[in-house]
Coordinates of C-alpha atoms in Angstrom, one line a residue:
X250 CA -103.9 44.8 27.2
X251 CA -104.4 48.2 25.3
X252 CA -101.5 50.3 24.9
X253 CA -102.3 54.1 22.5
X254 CA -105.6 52.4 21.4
X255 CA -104.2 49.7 19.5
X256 CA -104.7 46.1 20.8
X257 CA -101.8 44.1 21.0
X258 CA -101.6 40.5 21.4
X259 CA -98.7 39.1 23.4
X260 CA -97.6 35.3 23.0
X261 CA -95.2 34.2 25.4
X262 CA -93.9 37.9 26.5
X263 CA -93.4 38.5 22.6
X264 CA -95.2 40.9 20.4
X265 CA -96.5 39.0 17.8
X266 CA -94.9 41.1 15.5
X267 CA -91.9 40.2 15.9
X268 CA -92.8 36.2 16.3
X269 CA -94.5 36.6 12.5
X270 CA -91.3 38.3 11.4
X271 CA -89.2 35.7 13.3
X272 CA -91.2 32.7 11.5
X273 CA -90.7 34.9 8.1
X274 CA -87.3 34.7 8.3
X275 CA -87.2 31.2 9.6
X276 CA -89.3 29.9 6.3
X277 CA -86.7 31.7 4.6
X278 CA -83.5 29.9 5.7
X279 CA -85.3 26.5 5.8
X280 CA -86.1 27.0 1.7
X281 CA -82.4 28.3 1.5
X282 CA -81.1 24.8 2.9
X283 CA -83.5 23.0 1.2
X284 CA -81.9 24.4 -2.4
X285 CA -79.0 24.6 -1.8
X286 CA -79.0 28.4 -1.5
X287 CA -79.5 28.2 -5.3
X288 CA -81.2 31.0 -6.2
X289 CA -84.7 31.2 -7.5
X290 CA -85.3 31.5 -11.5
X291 CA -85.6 35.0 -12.4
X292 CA -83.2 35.9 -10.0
X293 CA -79.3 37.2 -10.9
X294 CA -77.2 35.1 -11.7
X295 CA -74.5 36.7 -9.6
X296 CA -72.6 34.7 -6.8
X297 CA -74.8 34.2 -3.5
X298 CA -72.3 35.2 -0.8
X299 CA -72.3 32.2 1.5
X300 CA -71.5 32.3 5.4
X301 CA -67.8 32.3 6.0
X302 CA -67.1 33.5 2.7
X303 CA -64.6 36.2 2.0
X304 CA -65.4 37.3 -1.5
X305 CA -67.2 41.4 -1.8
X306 CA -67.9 43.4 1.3
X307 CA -69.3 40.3 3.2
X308 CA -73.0 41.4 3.3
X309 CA -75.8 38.8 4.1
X310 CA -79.2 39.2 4.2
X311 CA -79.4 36.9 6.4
X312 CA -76.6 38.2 9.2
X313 CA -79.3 39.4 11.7
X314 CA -80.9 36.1 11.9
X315 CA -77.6 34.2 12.0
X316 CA -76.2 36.1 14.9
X317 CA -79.5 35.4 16.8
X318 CA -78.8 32.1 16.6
X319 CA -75.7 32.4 17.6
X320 CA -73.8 31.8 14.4
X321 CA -71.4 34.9 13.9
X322 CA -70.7 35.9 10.2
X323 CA -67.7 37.8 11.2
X324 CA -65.6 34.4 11.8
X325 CA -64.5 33.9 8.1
X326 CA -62.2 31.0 7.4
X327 CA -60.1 31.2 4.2
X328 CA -60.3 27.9 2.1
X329 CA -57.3 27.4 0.5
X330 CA -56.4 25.3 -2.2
X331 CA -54.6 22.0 -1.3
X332 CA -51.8 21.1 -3.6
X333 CA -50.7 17.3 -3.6
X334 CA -47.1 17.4 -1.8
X335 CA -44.9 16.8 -4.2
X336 CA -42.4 13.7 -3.1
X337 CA -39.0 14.1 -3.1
X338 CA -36.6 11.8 -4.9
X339 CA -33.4 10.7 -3.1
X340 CA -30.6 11.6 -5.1
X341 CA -28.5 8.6 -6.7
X342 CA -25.1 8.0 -6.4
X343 CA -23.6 7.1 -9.6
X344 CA -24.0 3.4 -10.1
X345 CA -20.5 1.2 -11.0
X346 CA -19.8 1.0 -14.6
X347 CA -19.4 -2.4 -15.8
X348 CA -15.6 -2.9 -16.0
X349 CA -14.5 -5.1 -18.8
X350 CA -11.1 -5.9 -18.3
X351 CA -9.0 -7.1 -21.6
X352 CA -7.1 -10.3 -21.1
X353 CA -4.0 -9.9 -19.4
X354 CA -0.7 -10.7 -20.4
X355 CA 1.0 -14.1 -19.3
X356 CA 3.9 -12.4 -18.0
X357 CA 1.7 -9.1 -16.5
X358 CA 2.9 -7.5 -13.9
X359 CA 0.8 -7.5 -10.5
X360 CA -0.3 -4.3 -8.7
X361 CA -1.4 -5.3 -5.5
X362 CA -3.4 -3.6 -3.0
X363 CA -3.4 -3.9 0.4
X364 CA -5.1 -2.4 3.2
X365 CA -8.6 -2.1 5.5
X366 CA -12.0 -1.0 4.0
X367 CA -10.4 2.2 2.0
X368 CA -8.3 -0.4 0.0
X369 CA -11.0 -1.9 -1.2
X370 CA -12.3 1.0 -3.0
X371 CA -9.0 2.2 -4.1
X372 CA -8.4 -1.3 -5.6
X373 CA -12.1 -1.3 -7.3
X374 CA -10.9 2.3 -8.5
X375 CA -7.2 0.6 -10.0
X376 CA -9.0 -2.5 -11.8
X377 CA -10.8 0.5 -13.7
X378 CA -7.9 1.9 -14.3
X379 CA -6.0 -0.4 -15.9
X380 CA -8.7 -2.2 -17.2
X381 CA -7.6 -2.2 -20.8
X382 CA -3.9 -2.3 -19.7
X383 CA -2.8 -5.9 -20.7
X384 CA 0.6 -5.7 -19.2
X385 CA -0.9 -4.8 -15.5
X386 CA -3.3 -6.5 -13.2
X387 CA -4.6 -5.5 -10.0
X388 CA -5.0 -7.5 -7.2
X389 CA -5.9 -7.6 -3.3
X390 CA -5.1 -8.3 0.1
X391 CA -7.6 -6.7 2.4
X392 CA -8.2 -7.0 5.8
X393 CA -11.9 -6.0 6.8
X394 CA -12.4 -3.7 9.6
X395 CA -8.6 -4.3 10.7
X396 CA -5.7 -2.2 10.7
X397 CA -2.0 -1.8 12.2
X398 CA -3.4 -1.6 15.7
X399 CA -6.0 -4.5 15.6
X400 CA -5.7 -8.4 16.6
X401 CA -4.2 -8.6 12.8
X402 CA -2.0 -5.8 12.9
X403 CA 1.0 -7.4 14.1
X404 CA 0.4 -9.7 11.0
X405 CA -0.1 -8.0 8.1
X406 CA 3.2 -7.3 7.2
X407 CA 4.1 -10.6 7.1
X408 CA 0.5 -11.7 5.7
X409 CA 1.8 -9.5 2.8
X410 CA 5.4 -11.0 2.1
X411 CA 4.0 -14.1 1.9
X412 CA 1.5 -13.1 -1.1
X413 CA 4.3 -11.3 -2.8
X414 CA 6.8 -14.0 -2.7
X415 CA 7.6 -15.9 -5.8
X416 CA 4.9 -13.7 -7.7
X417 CA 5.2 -10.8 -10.0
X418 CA 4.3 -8.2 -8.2
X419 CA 5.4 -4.5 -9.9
X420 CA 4.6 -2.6 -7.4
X421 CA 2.7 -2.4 -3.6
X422 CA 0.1 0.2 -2.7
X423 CA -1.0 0.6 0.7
X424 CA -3.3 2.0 2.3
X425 CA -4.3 1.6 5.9
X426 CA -5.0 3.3 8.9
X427 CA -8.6 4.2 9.4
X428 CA -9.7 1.5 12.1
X429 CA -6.5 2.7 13.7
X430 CA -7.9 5.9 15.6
X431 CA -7.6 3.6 18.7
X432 CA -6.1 2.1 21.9
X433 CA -4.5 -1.0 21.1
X434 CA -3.1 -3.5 22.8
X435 CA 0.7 -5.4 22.7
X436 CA 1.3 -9.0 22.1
X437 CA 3.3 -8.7 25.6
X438 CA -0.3 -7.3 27.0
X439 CA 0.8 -4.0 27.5
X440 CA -1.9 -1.7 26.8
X441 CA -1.0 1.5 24.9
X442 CA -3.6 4.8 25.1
X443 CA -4.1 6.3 21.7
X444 CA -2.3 9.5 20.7
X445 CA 0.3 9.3 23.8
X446 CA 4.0 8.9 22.8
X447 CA 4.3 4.8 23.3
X448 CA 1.0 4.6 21.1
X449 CA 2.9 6.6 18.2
X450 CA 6.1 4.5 18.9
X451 CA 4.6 1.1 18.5
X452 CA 2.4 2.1 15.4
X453 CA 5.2 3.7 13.8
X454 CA 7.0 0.4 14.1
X455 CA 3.9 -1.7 12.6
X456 CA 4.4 1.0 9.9
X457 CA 7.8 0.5 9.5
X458 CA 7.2 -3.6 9.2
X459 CA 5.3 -3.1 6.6
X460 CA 8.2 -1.2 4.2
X461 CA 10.3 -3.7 5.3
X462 CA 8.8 -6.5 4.1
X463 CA 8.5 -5.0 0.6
X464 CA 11.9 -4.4 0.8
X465 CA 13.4 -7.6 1.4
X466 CA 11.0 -9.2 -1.4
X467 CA 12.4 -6.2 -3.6
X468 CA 9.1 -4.6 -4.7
X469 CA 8.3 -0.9 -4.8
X470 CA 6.1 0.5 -2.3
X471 CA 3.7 3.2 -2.6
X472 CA 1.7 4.3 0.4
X473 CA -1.2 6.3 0.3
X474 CA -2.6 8.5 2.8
X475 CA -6.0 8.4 4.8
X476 CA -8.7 10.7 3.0
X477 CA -10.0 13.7 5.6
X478 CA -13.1 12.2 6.8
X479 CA -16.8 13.9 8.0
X480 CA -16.8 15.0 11.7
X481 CA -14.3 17.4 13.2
X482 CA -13.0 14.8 15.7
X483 CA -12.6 11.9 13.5
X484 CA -11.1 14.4 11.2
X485 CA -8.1 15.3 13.5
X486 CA -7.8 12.0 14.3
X487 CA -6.8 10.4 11.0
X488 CA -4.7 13.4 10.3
X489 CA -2.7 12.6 13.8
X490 CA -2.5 9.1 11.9
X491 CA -2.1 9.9 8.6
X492 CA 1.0 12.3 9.9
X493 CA 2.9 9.4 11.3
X494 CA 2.8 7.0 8.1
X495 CA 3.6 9.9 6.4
X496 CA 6.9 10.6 8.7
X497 CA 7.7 6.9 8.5
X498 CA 7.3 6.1 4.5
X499 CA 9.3 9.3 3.5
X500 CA 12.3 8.7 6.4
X501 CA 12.4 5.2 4.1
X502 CA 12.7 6.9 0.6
X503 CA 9.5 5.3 -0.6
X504 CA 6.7 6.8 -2.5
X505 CA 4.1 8.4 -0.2
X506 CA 0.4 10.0 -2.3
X507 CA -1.1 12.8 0.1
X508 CA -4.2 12.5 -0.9
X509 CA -5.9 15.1 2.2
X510 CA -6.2 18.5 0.6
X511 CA -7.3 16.4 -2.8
X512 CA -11.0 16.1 -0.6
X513 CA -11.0 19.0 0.9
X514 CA -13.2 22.2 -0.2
X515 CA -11.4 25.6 -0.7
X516 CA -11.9 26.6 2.8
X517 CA -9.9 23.8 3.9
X518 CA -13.2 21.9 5.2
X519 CA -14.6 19.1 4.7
X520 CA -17.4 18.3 1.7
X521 CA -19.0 15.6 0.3
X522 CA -18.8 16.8 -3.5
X523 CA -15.8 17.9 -5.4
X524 CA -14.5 17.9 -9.2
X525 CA -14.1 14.4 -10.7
X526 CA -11.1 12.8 -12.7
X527 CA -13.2 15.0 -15.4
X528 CA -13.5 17.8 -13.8
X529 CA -17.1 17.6 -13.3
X530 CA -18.9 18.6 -9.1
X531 CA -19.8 15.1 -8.6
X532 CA -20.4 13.4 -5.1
X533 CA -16.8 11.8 -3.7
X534 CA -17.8 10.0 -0.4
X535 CA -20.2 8.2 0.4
X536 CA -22.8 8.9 3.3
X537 CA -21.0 7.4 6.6
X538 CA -18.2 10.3 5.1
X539 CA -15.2 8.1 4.9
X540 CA -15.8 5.8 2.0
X541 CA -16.0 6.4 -1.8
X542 CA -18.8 6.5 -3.9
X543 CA -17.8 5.5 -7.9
X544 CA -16.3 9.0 -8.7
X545 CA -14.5 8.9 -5.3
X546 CA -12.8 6.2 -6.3
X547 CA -11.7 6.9 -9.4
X548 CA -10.4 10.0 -8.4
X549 CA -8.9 8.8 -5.4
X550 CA -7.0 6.1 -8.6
X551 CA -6.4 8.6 -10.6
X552 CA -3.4 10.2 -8.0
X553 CA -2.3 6.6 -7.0
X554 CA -1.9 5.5 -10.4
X555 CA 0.7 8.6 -11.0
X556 CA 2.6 7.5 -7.9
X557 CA 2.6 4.3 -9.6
X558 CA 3.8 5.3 -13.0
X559 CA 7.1 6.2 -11.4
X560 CA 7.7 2.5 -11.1
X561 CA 5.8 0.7 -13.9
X562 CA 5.2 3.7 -16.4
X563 CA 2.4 5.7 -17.8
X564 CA 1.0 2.6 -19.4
X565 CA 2.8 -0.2 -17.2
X566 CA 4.1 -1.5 -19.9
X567 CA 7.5 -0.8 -19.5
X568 CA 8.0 -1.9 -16.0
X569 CA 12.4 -1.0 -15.1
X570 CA 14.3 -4.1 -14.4
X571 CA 17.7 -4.8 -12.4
X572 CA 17.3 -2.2 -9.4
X573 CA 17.6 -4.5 -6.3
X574 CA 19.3 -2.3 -3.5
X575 CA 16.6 0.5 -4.1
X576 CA 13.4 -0.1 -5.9
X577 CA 12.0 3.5 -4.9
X578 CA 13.2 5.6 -7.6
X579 CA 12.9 7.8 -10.5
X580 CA 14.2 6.8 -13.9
X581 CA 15.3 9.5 -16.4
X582 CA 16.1 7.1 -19.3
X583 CA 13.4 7.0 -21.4
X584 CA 11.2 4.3 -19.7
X585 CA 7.6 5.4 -21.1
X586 CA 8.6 6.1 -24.5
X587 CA 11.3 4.1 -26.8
X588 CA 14.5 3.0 -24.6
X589 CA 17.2 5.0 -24.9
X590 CA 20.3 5.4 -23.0
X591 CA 20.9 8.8 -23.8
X592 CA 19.8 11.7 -21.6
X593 CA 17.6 15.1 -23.2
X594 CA 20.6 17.6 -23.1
X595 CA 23.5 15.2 -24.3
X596 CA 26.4 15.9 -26.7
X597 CA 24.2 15.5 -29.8
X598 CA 22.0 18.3 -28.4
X599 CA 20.4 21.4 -30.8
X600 CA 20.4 24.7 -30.6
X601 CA 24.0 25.9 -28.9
X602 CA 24.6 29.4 -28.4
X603 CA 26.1 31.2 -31.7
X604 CA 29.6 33.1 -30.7
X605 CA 29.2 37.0 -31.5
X606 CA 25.7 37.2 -30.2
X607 CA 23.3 38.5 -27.3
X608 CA 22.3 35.1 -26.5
X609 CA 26.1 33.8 -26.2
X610 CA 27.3 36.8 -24.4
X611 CA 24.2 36.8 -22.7
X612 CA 24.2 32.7 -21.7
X613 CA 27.8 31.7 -21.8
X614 CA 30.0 34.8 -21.4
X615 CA 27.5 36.6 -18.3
X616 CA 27.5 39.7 -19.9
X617 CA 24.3 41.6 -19.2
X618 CA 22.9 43.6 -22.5
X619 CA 22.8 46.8 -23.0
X620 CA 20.0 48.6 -21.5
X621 CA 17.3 49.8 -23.6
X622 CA 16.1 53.5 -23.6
X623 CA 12.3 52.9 -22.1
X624 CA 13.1 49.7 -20.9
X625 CA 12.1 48.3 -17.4
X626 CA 15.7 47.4 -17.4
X627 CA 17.2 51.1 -17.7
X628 CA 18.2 52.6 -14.5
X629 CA 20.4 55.3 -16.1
X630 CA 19.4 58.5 -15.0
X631 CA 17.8 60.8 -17.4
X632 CA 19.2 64.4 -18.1
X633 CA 17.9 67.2 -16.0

């Protein structure tokens, strides 16, 4: 074949230009994967821009070959570093401090505890709190997983009587009620739907049972409420519970310790995490949301231990004798400190009112004082 007077040979329907350049460029790639693409010596020693990389402008001299092969150069992927995931630790709940408890007196006086599940972490709370109080010792009576309106219920009250009698017991702290968000069911087989007025008529009386059996052994009772718990439903119904004891222990004059708002946050919801006794964000409950975790409890302690200060004092060391028709009360004679007999304010008292003066006109003879030009207290009228 002659074509302008220049004989061309064809091999395969391709000039053989082209096939020399095509086996040029071939000879080419095979040395660059051979090396490594590492560049010859002599060459720069400035980066070899690589297929798929994204450094400069993205030139290769070898694009044109690539993309007739079918490999296309303008598909970059980015390689990114891979960091090692870091692991996250759980957080820790405070562990239990070891509790070493002084010995007791002979003649201590016994602060018992009785309850469900939250008794048991208020009591753990009260052995840390009197710990190093020799004339106090905490004890328990609790009832796993029971309450007023399980097969027990009936029988706690006298379960209790019969663990206070001939004993020493200063003072009974209660606290019951949250396996009692229930139907439960009569010894007479009647079966009484929870939250309906025969429901709230018999648990009030199981409530009721229980004051009464502290007061025919004599003993002080102090009753604390049901914490707010996690979950909007099981929230309103321990405050439908909580509401009744609460009804029931203050219509008897004993001591009742709202401890609700105590766990609640400042909107009025509920949280995990509050101040402790030290005033430091801790975690209060534990994760089901109706336990304690350590601080919990101490704090939850800390206002049942002021309830019960009222009966055995600050310390407990100076537990009130003699009282026998009413054991709930409030002494005002001197019971923490030395024992007096006198009242603050008595006829020995300081600091009377002088006659002649602002304070004794003022205090004993009513007289207002004069008013003051300038003062708040001037209502004269000022001259025109």
């Amino acid at each position: 074949m002659k074509r302008a007077g220049l004989p061309v040979l064809s091999l395969i329907g391709v000039p053989m230009r082209r096939a020399a350049l095509c086996a040029v460029l071939l000879l080419c790639a095979a040395s660059l994967v051979a090396t490594g693409g590492t560049p010859a010596l002599g060459q720069s020693n400035g980066p070899i821009v690589k297929p798929g990389d994204t450094r400069g402008t993205g030139f290769h001299p070898l694009s044109p070959l690539l993309r007739l092969f079918g490999v296309d150069n303008n598909r970059r992927t980015r390689l990114r570093e891979q960091r090692p995931k870091q692991r996250i630790q759980p957080r820790r709940e405070p562990v239990k401090p070891v509790i070493v408890e002084v010995p007791k007196d002979a003649d201590a006086r016994v602060v018992l505890v009785v309850g469900g599940d939250l008794a048991k972490d208020l009591g753990e709370g009260l052995e840390a709190t009197y710990s190093e109080v020799p004339s106090v010792r905490v004890d328990t009576l609790l009832f796993a997983d029971e309450g007023l309106t399980t097969e027990m219920g009936g029988e706690i009250a006298d379960r209790m009587q019969g663990v206070v009698q001939g004993r020493r017991v200063g003072a009974i702290v209660v606290l019951i009620g949250s396996a009692d968000t229930r139907d439960f069911t009569l010894a007479g087989g009647a079966e009484l739907q929870f939250r309906t007025e025969a429901w709230a008529d018999a648990y009030g009386r199981r409530v009721e049972a229980l004051l009464a059996a502290a007061r025919r052994q004599r003993t002080p009772l102090v009753w604390v409420g049901l914490p707010p718990p996690k979950g909007r439903e099981r929230r309103a119904n321990f405050r439908y519970v909580t509401t009744l004891i609460k009804d029931r222990v203050e219509a008897a004059n004993a001591i009742y310790v709202d401890v609700w708002d105590v766990f609640l946050d400042e909107e009025g919801g509920y949280t995990s995490f509050g101040p402790d006794v030290e005033g430091r964000r801790r975690r209060l409950r534990d994760n089901a949301g109706v336990g304690f975790t350590w601080p919990g409890k101490s704090k939850l302690a800390f206002f049942a231990e002021k309830a019960i200060a009222r009966v055995l004092g600050s310390s407990g060391a100076f537990a009130f004798e003699g009282v026998e028709d009413d054991p709930n009360f409030v002494v005002l004679t001197g019971r923490i400190g030395s024992p007096e007999t006198e009242l603050a304010g008595a006829e020995d008292a300081r600091n009377a009112p002088i006659a002649d003066t602002p304070q004794y006109r003022l205090i004993v003879q009513g007289v207002m004082l004069p008013p003051a030009s300038g003062r708040v207290d001037d209502f004269r009228l000022s001259a025109p």
